[in-house]
């Protein structure tokens, strides 16, 4: 049964309107009050992508669409994705009602408003005597024949607005990977236009998504995206992108191996900052080469440790080998300290080059026009500079 065929039987039209944009055309659509039992969660919602991913990898299967058991499982995913935000929204709805209408398909699938729907379901259970309704626009479309149009609409509603959206960065990344790279449902340009982003921003995110997939493959956890969320890989992957932009192309694979080793063994501190140290090492080819060779050996040991295992089990095996984490840390520290010493050696040269640069910037015509007082002060500072130059010459004992 379609929702629009159930007017007066669990579905009521209201006086409200919701502003919607379709194919760059703005229209105002009527808002309906819909019985909660007539609706069901969208299993293709990016917000729950990594939670559903873990659920299925663990050998579970979602019950029949629209069933209460199906809704209960997805409801748990929604709550786990951000319990603090959910509780805040729930309190607000209980106090003042649902402010923002959602968007549902005619068969009851929720395209926008999953968290609001979750809050209403929970409030209904807490106060069963008070009937709750979900206020929403109803689209006369279905997910099969209008998948691209519906995905673009979903992206616009959930990511294209100026207000901050509380999606996990990794869940966003997984959605981008599936829609743009794997399934080729939409293009980079379409994704950028719909989410109010630049093409360059989305290209960076696409590269980040590819790195995420490569890391999961590295630990024998192909497309086990929940691991990327649990490891909070968004920051580290962004850092890795920055490093790769500044190293020779023939070193990219080796740099990725080094970073993937760090991610695999785990970090006791800020993983993003740990990876950032490789930027410093990369400035000095001699130390970078040594670091890379050591990391290649670590990579072989990691792969040997994983063996035939995969996913979380593989990571657990790696974490049990404390010597791997020690070896990665020792290699990184040694290379970083060597790079810092090399940098310190070059500081005097850098400073004297700056002195020369500043002296060349002095306009003698302006000096000649200084007041007597300012000219005397200038000459005093120039004398001090000469004395310091003479002192340095005498200290280094070099023929002029």
Coordinates of C-alpha atoms in Angstrom, one line a residue:
X1 CA 0.0 0.0 0.0
X2 CA 1.3 3.5 -1.0
X3 CA 1.2 6.3 1.6
X4 CA -0.6 8.6 -0.6
X5 CA -3.4 6.0 -1.0
X6 CA -3.8 5.9 2.8
X7 CA -5.1 9.5 3.4
X8 CA -7.4 9.4 6.4
X9 CA -6.0 6.0 7.4
X10 CA -2.7 6.8 9.2
X11 CA -1.7 9.6 6.8
X12 CA -3.0 13.2 7.1
X13 CA -2.1 16.2 5.1
X14 CA -1.2 19.3 7.1
X15 CA -1.0 23.1 6.3
X16 CA 2.8 22.9 6.2
X17 CA 5.0 23.2 3.2
X18 CA 8.6 22.1 2.7
X19 CA 11.0 23.8 0.3
X20 CA 12.5 21.2 -2.1
X21 CA 14.9 21.5 -5.0
X22 CA 14.7 19.1 -8.0
X23 CA 16.9 19.6 -11.1
X24 CA 17.7 23.2 -9.9
X25 CA 14.0 24.0 -9.7
X26 CA 12.6 25.1 -6.3
X27 CA 9.1 23.9 -5.3
X28 CA 7.1 23.8 -2.1
X29 CA 5.6 20.5 -1.3
X30 CA 2.9 19.6 1.2
X31 CA 3.8 18.1 4.6
X32 CA 1.9 15.0 5.9
X33 CA 1.5 13.5 9.4
X34 CA 2.3 9.8 9.0
X35 CA 1.8 7.0 11.5
X36 CA 5.2 5.7 12.7
X37 CA 4.2 2.1 11.9
X38 CA 3.9 2.9 8.2
X39 CA 7.5 4.0 7.8
X40 CA 10.8 2.2 7.6
X41 CA 14.5 3.1 7.7
X42 CA 16.6 3.5 4.6
X43 CA 19.3 0.8 4.6
X44 CA 21.2 2.7 2.0
X45 CA 21.7 5.8 4.3
X46 CA 25.3 6.8 4.5
X47 CA 24.9 7.6 8.2
X48 CA 24.7 3.8 9.1
X49 CA 26.9 2.5 6.3
X50 CA 29.8 1.3 8.5
X51 CA 27.4 -0.1 11.2
X52 CA 25.5 -2.1 8.6
X53 CA 28.9 -3.1 7.1
X54 CA 30.0 -4.6 10.4
X55 CA 26.7 -6.3 11.1
X56 CA 26.8 -8.1 7.7
X57 CA 30.5 -9.0 7.9
X58 CA 29.8 -10.7 11.3
X59 CA 27.5 -13.0 9.5
X60 CA 24.1 -11.3 10.2
X61 CA 21.4 -10.6 7.7
X62 CA 18.8 -7.9 7.8
X63 CA 15.2 -9.0 8.3
X64 CA 12.5 -8.2 5.8
X65 CA 12.2 -4.6 4.9
X66 CA 9.5 -2.6 6.8
X67 CA 9.3 -5.3 9.5
X68 CA 9.5 -4.1 13.2
X69 CA 12.6 -6.3 13.7
X70 CA 14.2 -4.6 10.7
X71 CA 13.4 -1.1 12.1
X72 CA 14.7 -2.1 15.5
X73 CA 18.1 -3.1 14.2
X74 CA 18.5 0.0 12.1
X75 CA 17.3 2.1 15.0
X76 CA 20.2 0.7 17.1
X77 CA 22.7 1.7 14.4
X78 CA 21.3 5.2 14.3
X79 CA 21.6 5.5 18.1
X80 CA 25.1 4.1 18.2
X81 CA 26.3 6.5 15.4
X82 CA 25.8 9.5 17.7
X83 CA 24.0 8.9 21.0
X84 CA 24.7 12.4 22.4
X85 CA 23.1 14.1 19.4
X86 CA 20.2 11.7 19.3
X87 CA 19.4 12.3 23.0
X88 CA 19.6 16.1 22.4
X89 CA 17.2 15.9 19.4
X90 CA 14.9 13.6 21.4
X91 CA 14.6 16.0 24.3
X92 CA 13.9 18.9 21.9
X93 CA 11.2 17.0 20.0
X94 CA 9.6 16.0 23.3
X95 CA 9.6 19.6 24.4
X96 CA 8.5 21.5 21.2
X97 CA 7.6 18.8 18.7
X98 CA 9.2 18.0 15.3
X99 CA 10.4 21.3 13.8
X100 CA 11.9 20.1 10.5
X101 CA 9.8 17.8 8.2
X102 CA 11.5 14.8 6.8
X103 CA 11.3 13.3 3.3
X104 CA 10.0 9.8 2.6
X105 CA 9.2 7.7 -0.5
X106 CA 5.6 6.7 -1.3
X107 CA 6.4 3.1 0.0
X108 CA 7.4 4.5 3.4
X109 CA 11.2 4.5 3.0
X110 CA 12.8 7.4 4.9
X111 CA 15.2 9.4 2.8
X112 CA 15.8 12.3 5.2
X113 CA 14.9 12.4 8.9
X114 CA 16.2 9.0 10.2
X115 CA 17.3 10.5 13.5
X116 CA 14.1 12.4 14.0
X117 CA 12.1 9.2 13.3
X118 CA 14.3 7.3 15.8
X119 CA 13.5 9.9 18.5
X120 CA 9.8 9.7 17.8
X121 CA 9.9 5.9 18.0
X122 CA 11.7 6.1 21.3
X123 CA 9.2 8.6 22.7
X124 CA 6.3 6.5 21.6
X125 CA 7.7 3.5 23.5
X126 CA 8.3 5.7 26.6
X127 CA 4.8 7.2 26.5
X128 CA 2.6 4.7 24.7
X129 CA -0.6 6.5 25.5
X130 CA 0.5 9.5 23.5
X131 CA 0.4 8.8 19.7
X132 CA 3.3 10.2 17.8
X133 CA 3.5 11.0 14.1
X134 CA 6.3 11.7 11.7
X135 CA 5.8 14.9 9.7
X136 CA 7.2 14.6 6.2
X137 CA 7.0 15.3 2.5
X138 CA 6.0 12.2 0.4
X139 CA 7.8 11.6 -2.9
X140 CA 6.0 9.6 -5.6
X141 CA 9.2 7.7 -6.4
X142 CA 10.9 4.4 -5.7
X143 CA 14.5 3.5 -4.9
X144 CA 14.9 1.2 -7.8
X145 CA 13.9 3.4 -10.8
X146 CA 15.0 6.7 -9.3
X147 CA 18.2 5.6 -7.4
X148 CA 20.4 8.4 -8.7
X149 CA 17.8 11.2 -8.3
X150 CA 17.1 10.0 -4.8
X151 CA 20.8 9.8 -3.8
X152 CA 21.4 13.3 -5.1
X153 CA 18.4 14.5 -3.1
X154 CA 19.6 12.7 0.0
X155 CA 23.1 14.2 -0.4
X156 CA 21.6 17.7 -0.8
X157 CA 19.4 17.3 2.3
X158 CA 22.0 15.9 4.5
X159 CA 25.3 17.5 3.3
X160 CA 24.4 20.4 1.1
X161 CA 23.1 22.7 3.7
X162 CA 25.3 25.3 5.5
X163 CA 24.5 24.0 9.0
X164 CA 26.9 21.5 10.4
X165 CA 26.0 17.8 9.9
X166 CA 27.1 15.3 12.5
X167 CA 27.9 12.5 10.2
X168 CA 31.0 10.4 10.9
X169 CA 33.7 11.5 8.4
X170 CA 34.3 7.9 7.6
X171 CA 30.6 7.2 7.0
X172 CA 30.7 10.1 4.5
X173 CA 33.8 8.7 2.9
X174 CA 32.3 5.3 2.5
X175 CA 29.2 6.8 0.9
X176 CA 31.4 8.8 -1.5
X177 CA 33.4 5.7 -2.4
X178 CA 30.3 3.6 -3.1
X179 CA 28.4 6.3 -5.1
X180 CA 31.3 7.8 -7.1
X181 CA 34.0 5.2 -7.3
X182 CA 32.6 1.7 -7.0
X183 CA 29.0 2.0 -8.3
X184 CA 29.6 5.1 -10.5
X185 CA 26.1 6.2 -9.6
X186 CA 27.0 9.9 -9.7
X187 CA 30.0 11.9 -10.9
X188 CA 32.5 14.0 -8.9
X189 CA 30.9 17.1 -10.4
X190 CA 27.4 16.0 -9.5
X191 CA 28.5 15.2 -5.9
X192 CA 30.3 18.5 -5.6
X193 CA 27.3 20.6 -6.9
X194 CA 24.8 18.7 -4.7
X195 CA 26.8 19.0 -1.5
X196 CA 27.8 22.6 -1.9
X197 CA 31.5 21.7 -2.3
X198 CA 34.1 22.5 -4.8
X199 CA 35.3 19.9 -7.4
X200 CA 38.8 20.1 -5.9
X201 CA 37.4 19.3 -2.4
X202 CA 35.6 16.2 -3.6
X203 CA 38.6 15.0 -5.6
X204 CA 40.7 15.2 -2.4
X205 CA 37.9 13.1 -0.6
X206 CA 37.9 10.6 -3.5
X207 CA 41.7 10.2 -3.1
X208 CA 41.2 9.8 0.7
X209 CA 38.5 7.2 0.1
X210 CA 40.9 5.3 -2.2
X211 CA 43.6 5.3 0.5
X212 CA 41.1 4.0 3.0
X213 CA 40.3 1.1 0.7
X214 CA 44.0 0.4 0.1
X215 CA 44.7 0.3 3.8
X216 CA 41.9 -2.1 4.4
X217 CA 43.2 -4.3 1.6
X218 CA 46.7 -4.1 3.2
X219 CA 45.4 -5.7 6.4
X220 CA 43.4 -8.2 4.5
X221 CA 40.1 -6.5 5.4
X222 CA 38.7 -5.6 2.0
X223 CA 35.8 -3.2 2.3
X224 CA 35.4 -3.8 6.1
X225 CA 34.7 -0.1 6.5
X226 CA 33.7 -0.3 10.1
X227 CA 37.4 -0.8 10.9
X228 CA 38.2 2.6 9.3
X229 CA 35.6 4.2 11.5
X230 CA 36.8 2.5 14.7
X231 CA 40.4 3.5 14.0
X232 CA 39.3 7.2 13.2
X233 CA 41.2 7.1 10.0
X234 CA 39.9 10.4 8.6
X235 CA 42.7 12.6 10.0
X236 CA 45.6 10.1 9.3
X237 CA 44.4 9.6 5.7
X238 CA 44.2 13.4 5.1
X239 CA 47.8 13.7 6.5
X240 CA 49.0 10.9 4.2
X241 CA 47.5 12.7 1.2
X242 CA 49.6 15.8 2.1
X243 CA 52.7 13.8 2.4
X244 CA 52.2 12.0 -1.0
X245 CA 51.8 15.4 -2.7
X246 CA 55.3 16.3 -1.7
X247 CA 57.3 13.1 -2.5
X248 CA 58.5 11.7 -5.8
X249 CA 56.0 9.4 -7.5
X250 CA 58.4 6.4 -7.2
X251 CA 58.3 6.8 -3.4
X252 CA 54.5 6.9 -3.0
X253 CA 53.9 3.2 -2.6
X254 CA 56.7 3.0 0.0
X255 CA 55.3 6.0 1.9
X256 CA 51.9 4.4 2.0
X257 CA 53.4 1.2 3.3
X258 CA 55.1 3.1 6.1
X259 CA 51.8 4.9 7.1
X260 CA 49.8 1.7 6.8
X261 CA 52.3 0.0 9.2
X262 CA 51.7 2.8 11.7
X263 CA 47.9 2.5 11.4
X264 CA 48.1 -1.3 11.6
X265 CA 50.2 -1.5 14.8
X266 CA 48.2 1.3 16.5
X267 CA 49.5 4.5 18.1
X268 CA 49.6 5.3 21.8
X269 CA 49.2 9.0 21.0
X270 CA 47.7 11.1 18.2
X271 CA 48.1 9.0 15.1
X272 CA 47.7 12.0 12.8
X273 CA 50.6 13.8 14.5
X274 CA 52.7 10.6 14.4
X275 CA 52.2 10.4 10.6
X276 CA 52.9 14.1 10.2
X277 CA 56.5 13.4 11.3
X278 CA 57.1 11.6 8.0
X279 CA 56.8 15.0 6.3
X280 CA 59.9 16.1 8.1
X281 CA 61.8 12.9 7.2
X282 CA 60.7 13.2 3.5
X283 CA 62.8 16.4 3.2
X284 CA 66.0 14.4 3.6
X285 CA 66.3 11.7 1.0
X286 CA 69.1 9.8 2.8
X287 CA 67.0 9.4 6.0
X288 CA 63.8 8.8 4.0
X289 CA 65.5 5.9 2.1
X290 CA 66.7 4.3 5.3
X291 CA 63.3 4.7 6.9
X292 CA 61.5 3.2 3.9
X293 CA 63.8 0.1 3.9
X294 CA 63.1 -0.5 7.6
X295 CA 59.4 -0.1 7.0
X296 CA 59.4 -2.6 4.1
X297 CA 60.8 -5.2 6.6
X298 CA 58.1 -4.3 9.1
X299 CA 55.5 -4.6 6.4
X300 CA 56.7 -8.2 5.6
X301 CA 56.4 -9.1 9.3
X302 CA 52.9 -7.6 9.5
X303 CA 51.7 -9.6 6.5
X304 CA 53.3 -12.8 7.9
X305 CA 51.6 -12.1 11.2
X306 CA 48.2 -11.7 9.5
X307 CA 48.5 -14.9 7.6
X308 CA 45.1 -16.1 6.4
X309 CA 43.2 -14.0 8.9
X310 CA 41.3 -10.9 8.0
X311 CA 39.6 -7.8 9.4
X312 CA 39.4 -7.3 13.1
X313 CA 40.9 -10.7 13.8
X314 CA 44.0 -9.7 11.7
X315 CA 44.3 -6.4 13.6
X316 CA 44.1 -8.2 16.9
X317 CA 46.9 -10.5 15.9
X318 CA 49.1 -7.5 15.0
X319 CA 48.3 -5.8 18.3
X320 CA 49.5 -8.9 20.2
X321 CA 52.9 -8.6 18.6
X322 CA 54.2 -5.7 20.7
X323 CA 57.7 -5.9 19.0
X324 CA 56.0 -4.8 15.7
X325 CA 54.8 -1.6 17.3
X326 CA 58.2 -1.1 19.0
X327 CA 60.0 -1.6 15.6
X328 CA 57.7 0.9 13.8
X329 CA 58.2 3.5 16.6
X330 CA 62.0 3.0 16.8
X331 CA 62.3 3.4 13.0
X332 CA 60.2 6.5 13.0
X333 CA 62.0 8.1 15.9
X334 CA 65.5 7.4 14.5
X335 CA 64.6 8.9 11.1
X336 CA 62.8 11.9 12.6
X337 CA 65.7 12.6 15.0
X338 CA 68.3 12.4 12.2
X339 CA 66.2 14.7 10.1
X340 CA 65.9 17.2 13.0
X341 CA 69.7 17.1 13.5
X342 CA 70.2 17.8 9.8
X343 CA 67.7 20.6 10.0
X344 CA 69.6 22.1 13.0
X345 CA 72.9 22.0 11.0
X346 CA 71.3 24.1 8.3
X347 CA 69.9 26.7 10.6
X348 CA 73.0 29.0 10.6
X349 CA 73.1 29.0 6.8
X350 CA 69.4 29.7 6.7
X351 CA 69.8 32.6 9.1
X352 CA 72.7 34.2 7.3
X353 CA 70.8 33.9 4.0
X354 CA 68.0 35.9 5.6
X355 CA 70.4 38.5 6.8
X356 CA 71.7 39.0 3.3
X357 CA 68.1 39.2 2.0
X358 CA 67.2 41.8 4.6
X359 CA 70.3 43.9 3.9
X360 CA 69.6 43.9 0.1
X361 CA 66.1 45.2 0.9
X362 CA 67.4 48.4 2.5
X363 CA 66.8 51.4 0.2
X364 CA 69.8 53.7 0.6
X365 CA 67.9 56.7 -0.9
X366 CA 65.5 56.4 2.0
X367 CA 68.4 56.2 4.5
X368 CA 69.9 59.4 3.2
X369 CA 66.6 61.2 3.8
X370 CA 66.3 60.1 7.5
X371 CA 66.2 62.7 10.2
X372 CA 69.5 63.2 12.1
X373 CA 68.2 61.3 15.1
X374 CA 66.9 58.3 13.1
X375 CA 70.1 58.3 10.9
X376 CA 72.2 58.1 14.0
X377 CA 70.1 55.2 15.3
X378 CA 70.4 53.4 11.9
X379 CA 74.2 53.8 12.0
X380 CA 74.4 52.4 15.5
X381 CA 72.5 49.3 14.5
X382 CA 74.6 48.9 11.4
X383 CA 77.8 49.2 13.6
X384 CA 76.4 46.4 15.9
X385 CA 75.7 44.2 12.9
X386 CA 79.3 44.7 11.6
X387 CA 80.7 43.9 15.0
X388 CA 78.6 40.7 15.1
X389 CA 79.9 39.8 11.6
X390 CA 83.4 40.3 12.7
X391 CA 82.9 38.2 15.8
X392 CA 81.5 35.3 13.6
X393 CA 84.4 35.6 11.2
X394 CA 86.9 35.3 14.1
X395 CA 85.1 32.4 15.7
X396 CA 84.9 30.2 12.6
X397 CA 88.5 31.1 11.6
X398 CA 88.0 31.1 7.9
X399 CA 89.9 33.0 5.3
X400 CA 87.9 35.9 4.0

